[in-house]
Amino acid sequence: MAATAGSLGSWSENILEHFLRNNQITTKDGAEITWYHAANHKAQMNEALKSTAHMIEADVLLPGDGSEHGQPIMAHPPETSSDNTLQEWLAEVVKSDKGIKLDFKSLAAVEPSMMLLESVKRHLKRPVWINADILPGPNGDGRVMDAKLFIDTVTSFFPDVTFSLGWTTGWHPQKVNEGYSWTMVKEMEFICHELNQPVTFPVRAALVRQSCSQLLWLLKKSGRLKVLGRGNGLATLRPHANILTARHLGEYSLTIWTGKDDNYSIEDLLCIRDHFDKSQVFYDILEPQNYEFKQAIGIKVNL
C-alpha cells in the first residue's frame, strides 16, 4: 500500500517531524537541519554519507555524450559526465539514514530517474525531495523545466513525494538586484495551489530580504483547506453547506540557498529568521556564513 501524504516514513513527511522522531534534532526549527550540497561524484557522495548532514542534495542529468545508454548521472551543468550514475548513487545512499534531495536539470532525465527510484522505494522510508526550476526569477537566464510535465511525471510514479519548485535566478555584484516580484510568487502559487504534496520553494539568500512581503504572502497560502461537497466542484464554507469532507493540501516552506560568489550578510539571514516561522524555513547555505549564522542563533555546528 502506498504511504499517504505526510505519513510516517513517507517521502512527503515533514523533515522536521521525521528527524525529531529519530532523535536527530531537538526542536521544530528548520535551521537545525544540516545539508550536504552537490554530493555528485563518488568522492563527494562518500564524504556526504560520512558527514553529520541530515539531507544530501545532488544533481541529476543525462550524459552529454550518449554513453551509458542514456542512464541518469550525477552532475551539475556545465558538466556532462560523471564517475557516478544515479543507480550507483542510490545503491549507496539507501544504506544510510540521510534524507534525499534530487535536483533535475532536464526533463528527459526525470522519467528514467523515477524508474530507478521506484526500484529502491521500499528501502527509502525517509523524506525525498524532487527539485526543478519551473519559472524564471530575478535575473534568471537559465532554461526552466515545463512545470506541468515535470509535476505530472513525478506524481505518476510517486504521489507522496515532496516537491522543491524554484525559479531560475542570477546575482550581479555591480548592480542593484531586484527580489522575487509579486508576479513571480503569484505565478508559483497558481501552479502549486492544487497540489496535495508539500512544496518547498528554494530561494536565493541574497534576494530574500528585498522580497519578504511577497514570500510571506506565499507561505501564508500553506496548508490550504480544500472543502469537498456533493456533486462536482468544491463546496463553499457556508454554515449549512452539505459538506462531505475537507482536507488540507500540501504545506509550503522556503529553502534558503546561496551561490558561491553571492554577496549577502548574516543580518540578511537574521532578518529572514525574524520575519518567518522557524518551522517553515530551511537553510542550505555555504561556509563561512553557515557557521556564523548558526552561532548567531545559538545552534551548535558540528565541524
Short mmCIF file of C-alpha atoms in Angstrom, two decimals:
data_model
loop_
_atom_site.label_atom_id
_atom_site.label_comp_id
_atom_site.label_asym_id
_atom_site.label_seq_id
_atom_site.Cartn_x
_atom_site.Cartn_y
_atom_site.Cartn_z
CA MET A 1 0.00 0.00 0.00
CA ALA A 2 1.33 3.44 -0.88
CA ALA A 3 2.12 5.77 2.00
CA THR A 4 -0.34 8.60 2.41
CA ALA A 5 0.99 12.12 2.04
CA GLY A 6 2.84 13.19 5.17
CA SER A 7 2.60 9.79 6.93
CA LEU A 8 5.48 8.32 8.94
CA GLY A 9 8.30 7.23 6.67
CA SER A 10 6.65 8.65 3.55
CA TRP A 11 8.56 10.82 1.11
CA SER A 12 6.29 13.73 1.95
CA GLU A 13 6.72 13.51 5.71
CA ASN A 14 7.75 16.88 7.15
CA ILE A 15 11.52 16.64 7.56
CA LEU A 16 11.41 18.29 10.98
CA GLU A 17 8.94 15.69 12.22
CA HIS A 18 11.00 12.89 10.66
CA PHE A 19 14.31 13.91 12.22
CA LEU A 20 12.66 14.79 15.56
CA ARG A 21 11.08 11.33 15.63
CA ASN A 22 14.51 9.81 15.02
CA ASN A 23 16.15 11.96 17.72
CA GLN A 24 18.44 13.70 15.23
CA ILE A 25 17.23 17.23 16.04
CA THR A 26 15.74 18.72 19.21
CA THR A 27 13.13 21.28 18.04
CA LYS A 28 10.90 22.06 15.04
CA ASP A 29 13.39 24.59 13.73
CA GLY A 30 14.42 24.43 10.09
CA ALA A 31 17.84 25.87 10.97
CA GLU A 32 18.65 22.61 12.80
CA ILE A 33 18.56 20.64 9.55
CA THR A 34 22.03 20.34 8.02
CA TRP A 35 22.78 19.80 4.35
CA TYR A 36 25.50 18.39 2.15
CA HIS A 37 25.30 20.16 -1.20
CA ALA A 38 26.34 18.77 -4.62
CA ALA A 39 27.11 15.21 -3.49
CA ASN A 40 27.52 14.19 -7.13
CA HIS A 41 30.85 12.50 -7.73
CA LYS A 42 31.73 9.39 -5.73
CA ALA A 43 34.22 11.24 -3.52
CA GLN A 44 31.64 13.89 -2.55
CA MET A 45 28.93 11.26 -2.13
CA ASN A 46 31.10 9.23 0.24
CA GLU A 47 32.04 12.35 2.17
CA ALA A 48 28.34 13.26 2.46
CA LEU A 49 27.44 9.79 3.73
CA LYS A 50 30.11 10.01 6.44
CA SER A 51 29.08 13.53 7.42
CA THR A 52 26.58 14.64 10.07
CA ALA A 53 24.28 16.12 7.40
CA HIS A 54 20.61 15.21 7.65
CA MET A 55 19.88 15.86 3.96
CA ILE A 56 22.03 15.10 0.90
CA GLU A 57 21.48 17.23 -2.21
CA ALA A 58 22.66 16.05 -5.62
CA ASP A 59 22.08 16.91 -9.29
CA VAL A 60 20.74 14.58 -11.97
CA LEU A 61 21.08 14.85 -15.75
CA LEU A 62 21.59 12.69 -18.79
CA PRO A 63 25.16 12.31 -20.08
CA GLY A 64 26.06 14.65 -22.91
CA ASP A 65 27.98 12.07 -24.95
CA GLY A 66 25.22 9.47 -25.24
CA SER A 67 27.13 6.96 -23.11
CA GLU A 68 25.65 4.60 -20.51
CA HIS A 69 22.63 4.17 -22.80
CA GLY A 70 21.22 7.44 -21.52
CA GLN A 71 21.35 6.34 -17.87
CA PRO A 72 20.97 9.32 -15.49
CA ILE A 73 24.23 10.53 -14.00
CA MET A 74 25.12 12.74 -11.04
CA ALA A 75 26.49 16.04 -12.33
CA HIS A 76 25.76 19.77 -12.39
CA PRO A 77 25.97 21.79 -15.61
CA PRO A 78 28.25 22.66 -17.31
CA GLU A 79 29.48 19.13 -16.53
CA THR A 80 28.04 16.49 -18.87
CA SER A 81 29.82 13.42 -17.48
CA SER A 82 30.39 11.85 -14.06
CA ASP A 83 32.01 8.91 -12.30
CA ASN A 84 28.66 8.25 -10.64
CA THR A 85 25.32 7.14 -12.07
CA LEU A 86 22.05 7.69 -10.23
CA GLN A 87 21.70 3.92 -9.89
CA GLU A 88 25.10 3.68 -8.17
CA TRP A 89 24.33 6.74 -6.04
CA LEU A 90 21.03 5.32 -4.81
CA ALA A 91 22.62 1.95 -4.04
CA GLU A 92 24.94 3.69 -1.55
CA VAL A 93 22.52 6.26 -0.14
CA VAL A 94 19.85 3.68 0.77
CA LYS A 95 22.35 2.16 3.23
CA SER A 96 22.32 5.43 5.21
CA ASP A 97 19.67 7.32 7.18
CA LYS A 98 20.04 10.51 5.13
CA GLY A 99 17.15 12.37 3.56
CA ILE A 100 17.47 13.00 -0.18
CA LYS A 101 17.02 16.00 -2.45
CA LEU A 102 17.47 15.36 -6.17
CA ASP A 103 17.79 18.41 -8.42
CA PHE A 104 16.78 17.84 -12.03
CA LYS A 105 18.32 19.89 -14.83
CA SER A 106 16.45 18.35 -17.77
CA LEU A 107 13.00 16.89 -18.26
CA ALA A 108 14.48 13.96 -20.18
CA ALA A 109 16.24 12.75 -17.02
CA VAL A 110 13.09 12.71 -14.88
CA GLU A 111 11.23 9.59 -16.04
CA PRO A 112 14.26 7.23 -16.13
CA SER A 113 15.24 8.57 -12.70
CA MET A 114 11.76 7.93 -11.29
CA MET A 115 12.03 4.34 -12.55
CA LEU A 116 15.30 3.92 -10.66
CA LEU A 117 13.81 5.47 -7.54
CA GLU A 118 10.85 3.13 -7.79
CA SER A 119 13.19 0.14 -7.64
CA VAL A 120 14.57 1.23 -4.24
CA LYS A 121 11.44 2.85 -2.78
CA ARG A 122 10.86 0.14 -0.19
CA HIS A 123 14.30 0.92 1.27
CA LEU A 124 13.70 4.68 1.46
CA LYS A 125 11.47 5.28 4.49
CA ARG A 126 12.55 8.90 4.78
CA PRO A 127 11.91 12.32 3.21
CA VAL A 128 12.66 12.53 -0.52
CA TRP A 129 12.54 15.93 -2.22
CA ILE A 130 12.41 16.31 -6.00
CA ASN A 131 13.62 19.71 -7.28
CA ALA A 132 13.43 21.67 -10.52
CA ASP A 133 13.37 25.33 -11.54
CA ILE A 134 9.99 25.79 -13.20
CA LEU A 135 9.71 29.59 -13.54
CA PRO A 136 12.02 32.49 -14.48
CA GLY A 137 13.00 34.54 -11.42
CA PRO A 138 15.12 37.61 -10.62
CA ASN A 139 17.92 37.98 -13.20
CA GLY A 140 17.13 34.45 -14.31
CA ASP A 141 18.55 33.43 -17.66
CA GLY A 142 18.57 29.65 -17.35
CA ARG A 143 16.08 27.40 -19.10
CA VAL A 144 13.12 26.41 -16.95
CA MET A 145 11.51 22.99 -16.70
CA ASP A 146 8.00 22.59 -18.09
CA ALA A 147 6.08 22.71 -14.79
CA LYS A 148 3.11 20.55 -15.76
CA LEU A 149 5.16 17.84 -17.45
CA PHE A 150 7.63 17.73 -14.56
CA ILE A 151 4.95 17.55 -11.84
CA ASP A 152 2.82 15.06 -13.77
CA THR A 153 5.79 12.77 -14.49
CA VAL A 154 6.92 12.71 -10.85
CA THR A 155 3.44 12.23 -9.38
CA SER A 156 2.62 9.44 -11.85
CA PHE A 157 5.29 7.44 -10.01
CA PHE A 158 5.18 8.97 -6.53
CA PRO A 159 2.07 10.81 -5.32
CA ASP A 160 3.61 11.11 -1.85
CA VAL A 161 6.82 12.94 -2.76
CA THR A 162 7.87 16.39 -1.52
CA PHE A 163 8.34 18.92 -4.32
CA SER A 164 11.02 21.59 -4.35
CA LEU A 165 9.93 24.08 -7.03
CA GLY A 166 12.01 27.14 -7.77
CA TRP A 167 12.85 30.00 -10.07
CA THR A 168 15.92 30.49 -12.22
CA THR A 169 17.90 33.39 -10.76
CA GLY A 170 21.06 35.42 -11.17
CA TRP A 171 23.01 37.75 -8.94
CA HIS A 172 25.21 40.62 -10.14
CA PRO A 173 27.69 42.31 -7.79
CA GLN A 174 27.83 45.58 -9.75
CA LYS A 175 24.14 46.45 -9.75
CA VAL A 176 21.01 46.55 -7.63
CA ASN A 177 19.47 43.09 -7.62
CA GLU A 178 15.69 43.00 -7.60
CA GLY A 179 13.98 40.37 -5.47
CA TYR A 180 11.12 37.97 -6.17
CA SER A 181 8.27 40.05 -7.60
CA TRP A 182 4.55 39.74 -6.90
CA THR A 183 4.09 38.35 -10.42
CA MET A 184 6.68 35.63 -9.73
CA VAL A 185 5.19 34.45 -6.43
CA LYS A 186 1.60 34.61 -7.68
CA GLU A 187 2.52 32.58 -10.75
CA MET A 188 4.16 29.99 -8.50
CA GLU A 189 1.11 29.83 -6.22
CA PHE A 190 -1.13 29.38 -9.27
CA ILE A 191 0.90 26.30 -10.26
CA CYS A 192 1.07 24.85 -6.73
CA HIS A 193 -2.28 25.69 -5.18
CA GLU A 194 -3.96 22.40 -6.14
CA LEU A 195 -1.03 20.13 -5.25
CA ASN A 196 -1.65 17.64 -2.44
CA GLN A 197 2.09 17.31 -1.81
CA PRO A 198 4.15 19.60 0.42
CA VAL A 199 6.17 22.13 -1.58
CA THR A 200 9.36 23.89 -0.57
CA PHE A 201 10.45 26.94 -2.58
CA PRO A 202 14.22 27.28 -2.97
CA VAL A 203 15.05 31.00 -2.77
CA ARG A 204 18.38 32.74 -3.11
CA ALA A 205 19.63 34.26 0.16
CA ALA A 206 20.90 37.46 -1.50
CA LEU A 207 17.41 38.12 -2.93
CA VAL A 208 15.17 37.29 0.03
CA ARG A 209 15.43 40.42 2.17
CA GLN A 210 14.00 42.59 -0.62
CA SER A 211 11.22 40.01 -1.16
CA CYS A 212 9.93 39.48 2.39
CA SER A 213 6.39 40.70 1.71
CA GLN A 214 6.00 38.52 -1.37
CA LEU A 215 7.42 35.39 0.23
CA LEU A 216 5.43 35.86 3.44
CA TRP A 217 2.29 36.07 1.30
CA LEU A 218 3.27 32.84 -0.46
CA LEU A 219 3.88 30.94 2.78
CA LYS A 220 0.55 32.11 4.19
CA LYS A 221 -1.06 30.04 1.44
CA SER A 222 0.40 26.94 3.12
CA GLY A 223 -1.90 24.13 4.24
CA ARG A 224 -4.80 25.35 2.15
CA LEU A 225 -8.13 23.78 3.12
CA LYS A 226 -9.93 22.06 0.26
CA VAL A 227 -13.57 21.51 1.15
CA LEU A 228 -15.36 18.82 -0.83
CA GLY A 229 -19.16 18.67 -1.25
CA ARG A 230 -21.72 16.58 -3.04
CA GLY A 231 -21.71 16.64 -6.81
CA ASN A 232 -18.97 18.32 -8.81
CA GLY A 233 -16.70 21.08 -7.67
CA LEU A 234 -15.93 22.45 -4.23
CA ALA A 235 -18.49 23.34 -1.60
CA THR A 236 -18.34 26.82 -0.15
CA LEU A 237 -17.75 27.32 3.56
CA ARG A 238 -21.36 28.22 4.42
CA PRO A 239 -22.86 27.28 7.79
CA HIS A 240 -25.42 24.94 6.24
CA ALA A 241 -23.37 23.64 3.32
CA ASN A 242 -23.80 19.93 2.74
CA ILE A 243 -20.13 19.09 3.19
CA LEU A 244 -18.90 15.53 2.89
CA THR A 245 -15.25 16.00 3.75
CA ALA A 246 -12.44 18.51 3.94
CA ARG A 247 -8.68 18.09 3.70
CA HIS A 248 -5.58 20.19 3.84
CA LEU A 249 -3.45 20.43 0.73
CA GLY A 250 0.34 20.33 0.94
CA GLU A 251 2.25 22.67 3.23
CA TYR A 252 4.67 25.31 1.94
CA SER A 253 8.18 26.15 3.14
CA LEU A 254 11.28 28.01 1.95
CA THR A 255 14.76 26.60 1.44
CA ILE A 256 17.38 29.35 1.52
CA TRP A 257 20.35 28.65 -0.76
CA THR A 258 23.39 30.64 -1.83
CA GLY A 259 25.57 31.00 -4.89
CA LYS A 260 29.26 30.67 -4.06
CA ASP A 261 30.03 34.25 -5.16
CA ASP A 262 26.88 35.89 -3.78
CA ASN A 263 27.34 38.88 -1.51
CA TYR A 264 24.92 38.86 1.42
CA SER A 265 25.23 39.39 5.16
CA ILE A 266 24.43 37.41 8.27
CA GLU A 267 22.00 40.26 9.02
CA ASP A 268 20.08 39.27 5.87
CA LEU A 269 19.71 35.74 7.26
CA LEU A 270 18.73 37.06 10.70
CA CYS A 271 16.09 39.25 9.02
CA ILE A 272 14.60 36.12 7.44
CA ARG A 273 14.77 34.44 10.83
CA ASP A 274 12.87 37.30 12.47
CA HIS A 275 10.06 37.52 9.92
CA PHE A 276 9.28 33.89 9.06
CA ASP A 277 8.03 30.90 11.03
CA LYS A 278 11.11 28.90 12.09
CA SER A 279 9.42 25.64 11.12
CA GLN A 280 8.88 26.87 7.55
CA VAL A 281 12.43 27.88 6.59
CA PHE A 282 15.44 25.65 5.86
CA TYR A 283 19.00 26.88 5.25
CA ASP A 284 21.18 25.12 2.67
CA ILE A 285 23.96 27.71 2.78
CA LEU A 286 27.71 27.65 2.31
CA GLU A 287 30.55 28.27 4.73
CA PRO A 288 31.61 30.50 6.40
CA GLN A 289 28.14 32.09 6.51
CA ASN A 290 26.51 28.85 7.68
CA TYR A 291 28.76 28.66 10.75
CA GLU A 292 28.38 32.37 11.52
CA PHE A 293 24.60 32.20 11.16
CA LYS A 294 24.25 29.14 13.39
CA GLN A 295 26.49 30.76 16.01
CA ALA A 296 24.37 33.93 15.93
CA ILE A 297 21.15 31.98 16.61
CA GLY A 298 22.65 29.61 19.17
CA ILE A 299 22.70 26.36 17.18
CA LYS A 300 25.77 24.17 17.59
CA VAL A 301 27.63 23.36 14.38
CA ASN A 302 29.49 20.04 14.04
CA LEU A 303 32.64 20.80 12.08
#
